[in-house]
PDB file of C-alpha atoms in Angstrom:
ATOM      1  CA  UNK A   1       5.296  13.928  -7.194  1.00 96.00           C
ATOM      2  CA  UNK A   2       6.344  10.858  -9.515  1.00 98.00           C
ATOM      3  CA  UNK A   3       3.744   9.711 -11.331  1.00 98.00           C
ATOM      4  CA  UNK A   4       3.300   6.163 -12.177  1.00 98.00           C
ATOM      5  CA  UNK A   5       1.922   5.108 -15.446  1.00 98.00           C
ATOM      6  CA  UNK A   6       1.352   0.832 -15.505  1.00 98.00           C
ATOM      7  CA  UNK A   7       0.536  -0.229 -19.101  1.00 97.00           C
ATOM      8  CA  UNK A   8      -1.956  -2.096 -20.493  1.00 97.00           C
ATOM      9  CA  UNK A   9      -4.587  -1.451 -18.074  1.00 97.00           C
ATOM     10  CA  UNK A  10      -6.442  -4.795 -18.719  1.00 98.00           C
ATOM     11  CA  UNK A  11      -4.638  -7.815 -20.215  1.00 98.00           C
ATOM     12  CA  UNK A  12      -6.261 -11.109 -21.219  1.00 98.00           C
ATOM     13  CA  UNK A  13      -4.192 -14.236 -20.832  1.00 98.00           C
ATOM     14  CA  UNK A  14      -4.943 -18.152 -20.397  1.00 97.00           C
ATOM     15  CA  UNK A  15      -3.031 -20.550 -17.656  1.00 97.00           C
ATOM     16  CA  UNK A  16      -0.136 -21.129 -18.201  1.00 97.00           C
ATOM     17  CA  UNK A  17       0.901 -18.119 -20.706  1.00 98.00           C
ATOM     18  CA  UNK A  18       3.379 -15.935 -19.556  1.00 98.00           C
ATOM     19  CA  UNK A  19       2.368 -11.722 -18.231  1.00 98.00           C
ATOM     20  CA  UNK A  20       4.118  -8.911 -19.329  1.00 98.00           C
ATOM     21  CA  UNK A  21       3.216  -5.737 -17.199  1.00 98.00           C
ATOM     22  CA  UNK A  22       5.108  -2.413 -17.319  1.00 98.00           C
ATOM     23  CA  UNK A  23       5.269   1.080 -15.020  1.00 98.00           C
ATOM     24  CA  UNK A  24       6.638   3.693 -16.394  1.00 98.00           C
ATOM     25  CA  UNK A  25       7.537   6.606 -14.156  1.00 98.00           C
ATOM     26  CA  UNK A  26       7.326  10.229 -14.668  1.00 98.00           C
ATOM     27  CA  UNK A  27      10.514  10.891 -13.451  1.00 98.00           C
ATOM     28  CA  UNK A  28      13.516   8.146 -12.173  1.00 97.00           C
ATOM     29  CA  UNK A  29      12.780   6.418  -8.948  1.00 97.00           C
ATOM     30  CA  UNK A  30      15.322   6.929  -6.368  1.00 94.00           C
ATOM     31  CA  UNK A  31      17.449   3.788  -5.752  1.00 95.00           C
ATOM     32  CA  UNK A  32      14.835   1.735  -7.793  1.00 96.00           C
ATOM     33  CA  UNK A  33      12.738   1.623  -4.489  1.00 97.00           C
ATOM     34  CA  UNK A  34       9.985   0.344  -6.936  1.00 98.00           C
ATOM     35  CA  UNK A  35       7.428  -2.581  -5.485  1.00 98.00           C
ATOM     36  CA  UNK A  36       4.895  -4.687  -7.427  1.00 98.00           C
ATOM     37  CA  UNK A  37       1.533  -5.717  -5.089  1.00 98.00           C
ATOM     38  CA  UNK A  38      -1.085  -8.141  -6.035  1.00 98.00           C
ATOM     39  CA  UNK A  39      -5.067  -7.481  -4.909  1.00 98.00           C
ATOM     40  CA  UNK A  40      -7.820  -9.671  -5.103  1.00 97.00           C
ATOM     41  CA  UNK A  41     -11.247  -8.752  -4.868  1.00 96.00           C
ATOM     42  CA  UNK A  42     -12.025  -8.145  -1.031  1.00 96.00           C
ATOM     43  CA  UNK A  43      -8.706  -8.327  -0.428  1.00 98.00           C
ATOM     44  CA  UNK A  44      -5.808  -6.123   1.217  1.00 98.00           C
ATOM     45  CA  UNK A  45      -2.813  -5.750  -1.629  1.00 98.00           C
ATOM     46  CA  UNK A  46       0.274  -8.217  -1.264  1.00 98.00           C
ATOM     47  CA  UNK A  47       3.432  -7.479  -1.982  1.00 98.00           C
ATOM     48  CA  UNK A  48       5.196  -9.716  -4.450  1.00 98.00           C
ATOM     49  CA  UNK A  49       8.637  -7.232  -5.397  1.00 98.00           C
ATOM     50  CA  UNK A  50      10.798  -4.580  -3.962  1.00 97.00           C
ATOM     51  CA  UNK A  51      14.109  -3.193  -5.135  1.00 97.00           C
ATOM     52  CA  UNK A  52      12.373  -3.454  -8.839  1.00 97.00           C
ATOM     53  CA  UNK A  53      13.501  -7.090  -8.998  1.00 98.00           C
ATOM     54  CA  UNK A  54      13.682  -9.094  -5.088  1.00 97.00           C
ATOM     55  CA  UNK A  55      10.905 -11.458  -4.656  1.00 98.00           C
ATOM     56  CA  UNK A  56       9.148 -10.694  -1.178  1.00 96.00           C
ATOM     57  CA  UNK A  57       9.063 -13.547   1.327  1.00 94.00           C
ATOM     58  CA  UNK A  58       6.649 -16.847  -0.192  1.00 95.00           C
ATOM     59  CA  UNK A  59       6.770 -15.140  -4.048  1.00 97.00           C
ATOM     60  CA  UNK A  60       7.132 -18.311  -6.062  1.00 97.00           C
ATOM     61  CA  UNK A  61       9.893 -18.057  -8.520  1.00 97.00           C
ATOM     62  CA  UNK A  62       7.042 -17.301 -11.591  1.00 98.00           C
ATOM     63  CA  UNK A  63       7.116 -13.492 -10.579  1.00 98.00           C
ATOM     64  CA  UNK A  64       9.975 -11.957 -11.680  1.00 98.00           C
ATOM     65  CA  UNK A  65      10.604  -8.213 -11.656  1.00 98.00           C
ATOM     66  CA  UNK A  66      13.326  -5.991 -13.636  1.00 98.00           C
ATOM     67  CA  UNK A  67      13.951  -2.639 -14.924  1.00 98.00           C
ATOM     68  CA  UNK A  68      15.543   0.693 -13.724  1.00 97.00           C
ATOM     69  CA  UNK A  69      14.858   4.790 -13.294  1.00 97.00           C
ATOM     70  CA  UNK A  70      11.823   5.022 -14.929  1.00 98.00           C
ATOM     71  CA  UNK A  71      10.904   1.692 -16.805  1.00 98.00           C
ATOM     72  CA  UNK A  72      10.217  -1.516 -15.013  1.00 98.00           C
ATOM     73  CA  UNK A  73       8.505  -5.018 -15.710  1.00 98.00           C
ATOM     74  CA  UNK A  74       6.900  -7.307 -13.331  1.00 98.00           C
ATOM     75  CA  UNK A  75       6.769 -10.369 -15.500  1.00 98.00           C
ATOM     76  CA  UNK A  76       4.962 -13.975 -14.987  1.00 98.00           C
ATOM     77  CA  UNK A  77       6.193 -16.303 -16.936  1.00 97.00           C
ATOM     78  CA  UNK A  78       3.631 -19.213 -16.475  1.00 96.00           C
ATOM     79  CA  UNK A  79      -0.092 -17.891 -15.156  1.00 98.00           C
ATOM     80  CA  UNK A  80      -1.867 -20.088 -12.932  1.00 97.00           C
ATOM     81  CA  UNK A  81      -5.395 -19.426 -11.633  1.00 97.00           C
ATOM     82  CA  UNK A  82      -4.469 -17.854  -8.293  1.00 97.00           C
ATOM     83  CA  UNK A  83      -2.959 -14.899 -10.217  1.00 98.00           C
ATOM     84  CA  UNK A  84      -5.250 -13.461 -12.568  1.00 97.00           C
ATOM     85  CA  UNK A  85      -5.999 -10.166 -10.213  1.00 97.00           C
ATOM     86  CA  UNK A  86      -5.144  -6.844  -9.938  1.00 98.00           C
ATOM     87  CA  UNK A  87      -1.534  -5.606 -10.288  1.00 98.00           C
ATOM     88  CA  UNK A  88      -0.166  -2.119  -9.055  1.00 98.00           C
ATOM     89  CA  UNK A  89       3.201  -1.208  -8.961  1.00 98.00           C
ATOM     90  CA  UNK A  90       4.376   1.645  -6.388  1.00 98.00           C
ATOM     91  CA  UNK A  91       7.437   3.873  -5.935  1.00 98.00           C
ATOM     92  CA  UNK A  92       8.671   4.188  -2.183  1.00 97.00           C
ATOM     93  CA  UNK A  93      11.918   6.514  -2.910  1.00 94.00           C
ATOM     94  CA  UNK A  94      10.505  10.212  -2.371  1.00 95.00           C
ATOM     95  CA  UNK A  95       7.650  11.499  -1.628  1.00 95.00           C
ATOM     96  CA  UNK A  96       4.912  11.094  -1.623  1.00 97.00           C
ATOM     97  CA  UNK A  97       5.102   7.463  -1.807  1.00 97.00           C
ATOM     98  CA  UNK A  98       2.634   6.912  -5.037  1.00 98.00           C
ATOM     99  CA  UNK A  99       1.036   3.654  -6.875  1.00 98.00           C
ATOM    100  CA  UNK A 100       0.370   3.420 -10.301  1.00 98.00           C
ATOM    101  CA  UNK A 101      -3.443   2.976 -11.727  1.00 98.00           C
ATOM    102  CA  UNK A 102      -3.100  -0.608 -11.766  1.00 98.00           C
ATOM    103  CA  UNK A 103      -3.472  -3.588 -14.286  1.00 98.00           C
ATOM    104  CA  UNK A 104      -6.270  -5.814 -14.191  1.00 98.00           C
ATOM    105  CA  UNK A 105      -5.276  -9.278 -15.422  1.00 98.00           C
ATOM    106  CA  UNK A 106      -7.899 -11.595 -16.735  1.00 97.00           C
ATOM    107  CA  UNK A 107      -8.650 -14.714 -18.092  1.00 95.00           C
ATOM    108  CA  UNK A 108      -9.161 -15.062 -21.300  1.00 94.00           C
TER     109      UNK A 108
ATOM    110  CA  UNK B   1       4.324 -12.644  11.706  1.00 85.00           C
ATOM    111  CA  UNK B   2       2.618  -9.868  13.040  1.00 91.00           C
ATOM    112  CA  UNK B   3      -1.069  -8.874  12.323  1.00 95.00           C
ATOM    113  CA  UNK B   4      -2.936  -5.461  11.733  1.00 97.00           C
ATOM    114  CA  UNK B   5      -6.174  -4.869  12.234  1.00 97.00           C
ATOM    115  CA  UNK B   6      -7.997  -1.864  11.303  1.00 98.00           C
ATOM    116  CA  UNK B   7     -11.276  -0.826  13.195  1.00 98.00           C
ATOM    117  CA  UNK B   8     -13.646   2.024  13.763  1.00 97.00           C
ATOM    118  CA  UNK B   9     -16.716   3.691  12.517  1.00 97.00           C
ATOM    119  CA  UNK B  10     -18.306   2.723   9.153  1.00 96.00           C
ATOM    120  CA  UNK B  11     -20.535   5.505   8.298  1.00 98.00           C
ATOM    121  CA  UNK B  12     -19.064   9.268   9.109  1.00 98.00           C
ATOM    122  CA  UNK B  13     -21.242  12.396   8.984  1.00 98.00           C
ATOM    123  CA  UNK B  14     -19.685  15.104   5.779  1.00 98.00           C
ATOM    124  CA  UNK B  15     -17.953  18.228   7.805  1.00 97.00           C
ATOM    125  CA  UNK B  16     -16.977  15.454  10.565  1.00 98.00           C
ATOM    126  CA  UNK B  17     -13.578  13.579  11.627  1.00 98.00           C
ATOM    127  CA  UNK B  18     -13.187  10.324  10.625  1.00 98.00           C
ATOM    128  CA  UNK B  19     -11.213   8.366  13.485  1.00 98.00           C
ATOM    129  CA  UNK B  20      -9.380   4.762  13.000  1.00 98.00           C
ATOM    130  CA  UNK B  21      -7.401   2.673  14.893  1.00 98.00           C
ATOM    131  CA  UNK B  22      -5.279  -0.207  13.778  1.00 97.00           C
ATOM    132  CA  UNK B  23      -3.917  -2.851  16.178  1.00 95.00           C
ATOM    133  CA  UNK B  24      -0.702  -4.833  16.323  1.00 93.00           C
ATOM    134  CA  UNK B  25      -1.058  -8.163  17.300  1.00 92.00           C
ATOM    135  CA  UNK B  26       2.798  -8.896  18.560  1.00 84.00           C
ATOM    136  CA  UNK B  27       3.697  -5.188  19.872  1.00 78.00           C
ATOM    137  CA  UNK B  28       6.230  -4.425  18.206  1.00 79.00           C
ATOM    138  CA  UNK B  29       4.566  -0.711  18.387  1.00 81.00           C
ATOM    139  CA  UNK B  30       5.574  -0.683  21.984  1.00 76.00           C
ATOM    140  CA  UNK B  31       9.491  -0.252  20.384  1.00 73.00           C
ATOM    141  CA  UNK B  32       8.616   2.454  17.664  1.00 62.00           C
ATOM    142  CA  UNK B  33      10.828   5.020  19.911  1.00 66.00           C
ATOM    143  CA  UNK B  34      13.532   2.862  18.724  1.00 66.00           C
ATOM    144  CA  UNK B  35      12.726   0.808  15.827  1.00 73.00           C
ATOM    145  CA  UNK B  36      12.986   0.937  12.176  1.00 86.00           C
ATOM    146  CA  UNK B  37       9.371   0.594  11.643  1.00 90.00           C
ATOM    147  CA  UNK B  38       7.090   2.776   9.721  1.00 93.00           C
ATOM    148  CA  UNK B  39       3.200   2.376  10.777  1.00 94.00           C
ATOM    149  CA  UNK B  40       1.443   3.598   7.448  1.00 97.00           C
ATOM    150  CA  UNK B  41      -1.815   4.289   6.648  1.00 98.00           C
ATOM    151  CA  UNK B  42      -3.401   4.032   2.826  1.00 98.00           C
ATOM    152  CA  UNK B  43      -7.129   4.252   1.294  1.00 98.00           C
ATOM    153  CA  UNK B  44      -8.787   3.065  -1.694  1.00 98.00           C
ATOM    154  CA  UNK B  45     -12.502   4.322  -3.047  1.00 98.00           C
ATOM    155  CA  UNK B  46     -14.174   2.148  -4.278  1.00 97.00           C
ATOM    156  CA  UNK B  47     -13.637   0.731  -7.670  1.00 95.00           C
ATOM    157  CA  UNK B  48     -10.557   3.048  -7.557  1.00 97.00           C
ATOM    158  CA  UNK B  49      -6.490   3.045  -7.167  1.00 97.00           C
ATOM    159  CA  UNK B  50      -4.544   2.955  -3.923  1.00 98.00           C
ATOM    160  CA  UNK B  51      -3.210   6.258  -2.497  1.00 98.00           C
ATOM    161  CA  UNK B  52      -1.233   6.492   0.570  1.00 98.00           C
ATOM    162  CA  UNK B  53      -2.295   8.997   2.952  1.00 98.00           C
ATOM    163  CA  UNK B  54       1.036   8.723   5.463  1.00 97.00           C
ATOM    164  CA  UNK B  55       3.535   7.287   8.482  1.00 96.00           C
ATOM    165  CA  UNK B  56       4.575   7.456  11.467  1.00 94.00           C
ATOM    166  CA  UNK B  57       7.893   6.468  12.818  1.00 89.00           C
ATOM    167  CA  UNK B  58      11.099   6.947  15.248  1.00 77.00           C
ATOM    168  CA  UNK B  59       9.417   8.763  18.177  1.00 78.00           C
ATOM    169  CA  UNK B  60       6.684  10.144  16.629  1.00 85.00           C
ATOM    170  CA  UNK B  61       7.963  11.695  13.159  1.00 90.00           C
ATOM    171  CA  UNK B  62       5.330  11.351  10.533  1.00 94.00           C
ATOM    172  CA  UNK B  63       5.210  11.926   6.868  1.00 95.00           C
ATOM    173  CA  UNK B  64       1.567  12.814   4.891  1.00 97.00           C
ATOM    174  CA  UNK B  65       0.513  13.145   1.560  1.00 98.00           C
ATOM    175  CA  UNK B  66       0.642  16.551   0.776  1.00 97.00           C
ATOM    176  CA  UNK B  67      -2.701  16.153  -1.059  1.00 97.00           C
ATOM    177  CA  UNK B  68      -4.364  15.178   2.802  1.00 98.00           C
ATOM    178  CA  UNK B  69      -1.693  16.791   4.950  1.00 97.00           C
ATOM    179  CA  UNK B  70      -3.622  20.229   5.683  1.00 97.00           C
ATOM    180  CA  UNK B  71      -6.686  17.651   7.963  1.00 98.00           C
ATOM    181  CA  UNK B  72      -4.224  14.249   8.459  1.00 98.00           C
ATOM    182  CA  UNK B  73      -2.851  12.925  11.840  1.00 98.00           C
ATOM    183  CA  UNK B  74      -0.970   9.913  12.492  1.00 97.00           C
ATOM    184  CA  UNK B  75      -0.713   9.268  16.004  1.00 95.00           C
ATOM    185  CA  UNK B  76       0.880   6.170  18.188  1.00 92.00           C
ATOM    186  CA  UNK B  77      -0.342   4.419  21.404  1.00 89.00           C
ATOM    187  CA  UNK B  78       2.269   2.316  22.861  1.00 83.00           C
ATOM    188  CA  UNK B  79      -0.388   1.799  26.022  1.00 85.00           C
ATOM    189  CA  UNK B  80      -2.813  -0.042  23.374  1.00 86.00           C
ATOM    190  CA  UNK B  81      -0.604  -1.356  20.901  1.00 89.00           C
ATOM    191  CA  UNK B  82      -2.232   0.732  18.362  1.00 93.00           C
ATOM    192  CA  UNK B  83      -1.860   3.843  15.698  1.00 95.00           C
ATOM    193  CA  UNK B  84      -4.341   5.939  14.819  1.00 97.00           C
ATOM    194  CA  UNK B  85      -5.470   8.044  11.930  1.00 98.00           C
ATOM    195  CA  UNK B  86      -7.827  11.345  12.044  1.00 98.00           C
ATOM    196  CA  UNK B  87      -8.806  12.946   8.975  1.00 98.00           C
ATOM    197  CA  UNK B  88     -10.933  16.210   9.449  1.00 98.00           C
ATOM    198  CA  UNK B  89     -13.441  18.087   7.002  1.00 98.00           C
ATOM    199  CA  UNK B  90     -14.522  14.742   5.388  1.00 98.00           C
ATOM    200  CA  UNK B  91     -16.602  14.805   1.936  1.00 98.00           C
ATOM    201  CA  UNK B  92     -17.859  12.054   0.147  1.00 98.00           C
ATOM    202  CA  UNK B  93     -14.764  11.885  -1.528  1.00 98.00           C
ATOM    203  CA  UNK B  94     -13.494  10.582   1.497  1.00 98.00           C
ATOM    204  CA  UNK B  95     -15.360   7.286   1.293  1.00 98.00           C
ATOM    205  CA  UNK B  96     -13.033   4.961   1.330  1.00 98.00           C
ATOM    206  CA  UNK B  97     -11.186   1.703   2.299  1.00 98.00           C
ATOM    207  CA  UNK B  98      -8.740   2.590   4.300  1.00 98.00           C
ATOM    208  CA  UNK B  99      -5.789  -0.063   4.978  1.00 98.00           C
ATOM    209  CA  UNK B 100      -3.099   0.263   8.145  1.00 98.00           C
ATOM    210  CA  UNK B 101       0.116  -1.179   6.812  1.00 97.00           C
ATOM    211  CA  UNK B 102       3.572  -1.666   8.331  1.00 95.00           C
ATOM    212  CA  UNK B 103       6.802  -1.192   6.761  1.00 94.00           C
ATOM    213  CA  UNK B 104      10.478  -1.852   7.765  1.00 90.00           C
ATOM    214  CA  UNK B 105      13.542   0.705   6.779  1.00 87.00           C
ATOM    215  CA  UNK B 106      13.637   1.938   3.348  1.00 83.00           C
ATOM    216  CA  UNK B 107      11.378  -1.368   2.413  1.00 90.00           C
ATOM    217  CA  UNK B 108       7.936  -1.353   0.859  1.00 94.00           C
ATOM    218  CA  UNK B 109       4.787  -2.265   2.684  1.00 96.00           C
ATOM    219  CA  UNK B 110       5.243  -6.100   3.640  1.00 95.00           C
ATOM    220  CA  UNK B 111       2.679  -5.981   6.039  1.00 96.00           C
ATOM    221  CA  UNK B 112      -1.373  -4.723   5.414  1.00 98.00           C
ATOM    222  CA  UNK B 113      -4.849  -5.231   7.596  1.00 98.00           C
ATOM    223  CA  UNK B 114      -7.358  -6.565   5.743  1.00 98.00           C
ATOM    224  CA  UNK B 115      -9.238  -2.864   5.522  1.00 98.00           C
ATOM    225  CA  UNK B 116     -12.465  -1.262   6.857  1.00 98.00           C
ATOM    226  CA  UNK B 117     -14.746   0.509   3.991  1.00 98.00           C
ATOM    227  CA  UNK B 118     -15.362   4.226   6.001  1.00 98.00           C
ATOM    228  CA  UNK B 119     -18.345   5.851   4.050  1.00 98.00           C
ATOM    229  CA  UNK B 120     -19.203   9.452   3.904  1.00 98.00           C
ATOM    230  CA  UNK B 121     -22.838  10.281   4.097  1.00 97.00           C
ATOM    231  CA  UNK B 122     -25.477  12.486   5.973  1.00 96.00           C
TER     232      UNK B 122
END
């Protein structure tokens, strides 16, 4: 089973700053089949990435993903209020298909 | 774009089989014999990470989590538009929300119901 590691677990930005979020896998994901999801409160998880770096359909351009085998990034490069949620990033190349912990992003 | 919809009991006895049922709004079940799609299920406790408990796909393959797989079953009903997950033996640790999902190919979940919290308690 890979395990995903997402790193830090809570990180405290303002509007408008720019999100840095990392996964690190236990062991490299097959074909980079690694997705990023957003979850609000209440809420069902949305997908914003797949591939590691393709922006799911209606991602604005803000959310950015990169990184490959075991190391990838989802980055945000300017916050706005709708984003500041939870963040988990999952690997769908072998299974079991697993998610990481999560990141909780906040505002500061 | 399609819908799911998760529903079933809220409250399940421990020792007893928990039973859901998700529903998809266009039908696009009614092809699974010959589609590409994967009908997933996944679960959440609360306060807690996601952690997917299986599919279903291409006439009736599935895949489970080897954690669950010993009291998991994904079945399909082309009849109700609708998939179905049975989990046996349930504990507290079982209390959950549990999320239908649908995925395409090799692709990631692009499509989720909103969820339905299933507790565990006598």
């Amino acid at each position: 089973e890979i395990v995903l590691t997402q790193s830090p677990g809570t990180l405290s930005l303002s509007p408008g700053e720019r999100a840095t979020l990392s996964c690190r896998a236990s062991q490299s994901v097959s074909s980079n089949y690694l997705a990023w999801y957003l979850q609000k409160p209440g809420q069902a998880p949305r997908l914003l990435i797949y591939g590691a770096s393709s922006r799911a359909t209606a991602i604005p351009d803000r959310f950015s993903g990169s990184g490959s085998g075991t190391d990838f990034t989802l980055t945000i490069s300017r916050l706005e209020p709708e984003d500041f949620a939870v963040y988990y990033c999952q690997q769908y190349g072998s299974s079991p298909i697993t998610f990481g912990q999560g990141t909780r992003l906040e505002i500061k | 774009q399609v819908q799911l919809q998760e529903s079933g009991p809220g409250l399940v006895k421990p020792s007893e089989t928990l039973s859901l049922t998700c529903t998809v709004s266009d039908g696009s079940i009614s092809n699974y014999y010959t589609s590409n799609y994967y009908w997933i299920w996944t679960r959440q406790p609360p306060g807690k990470g996601l952690e997917w408990i299986g599919y279903i796909y291409n006439r009736g393959r599935t895949k489970y989590n080897p954690s669950l797989e010993s009291r998991v079953t994904i079945s399909v009903d082309t009849s109700r538009n609708h998939f179905s997950l049975k989990l046996s033996s349930v504990t507290a640790a079982d209390t959950a929300v549990y999320y239908c999902a649908r995925a395409v190919d090799s692709n990631p979940f692009d499509v989720w119901g909103p969820g339905t919290l299933v507790t565990v308690s006598s």
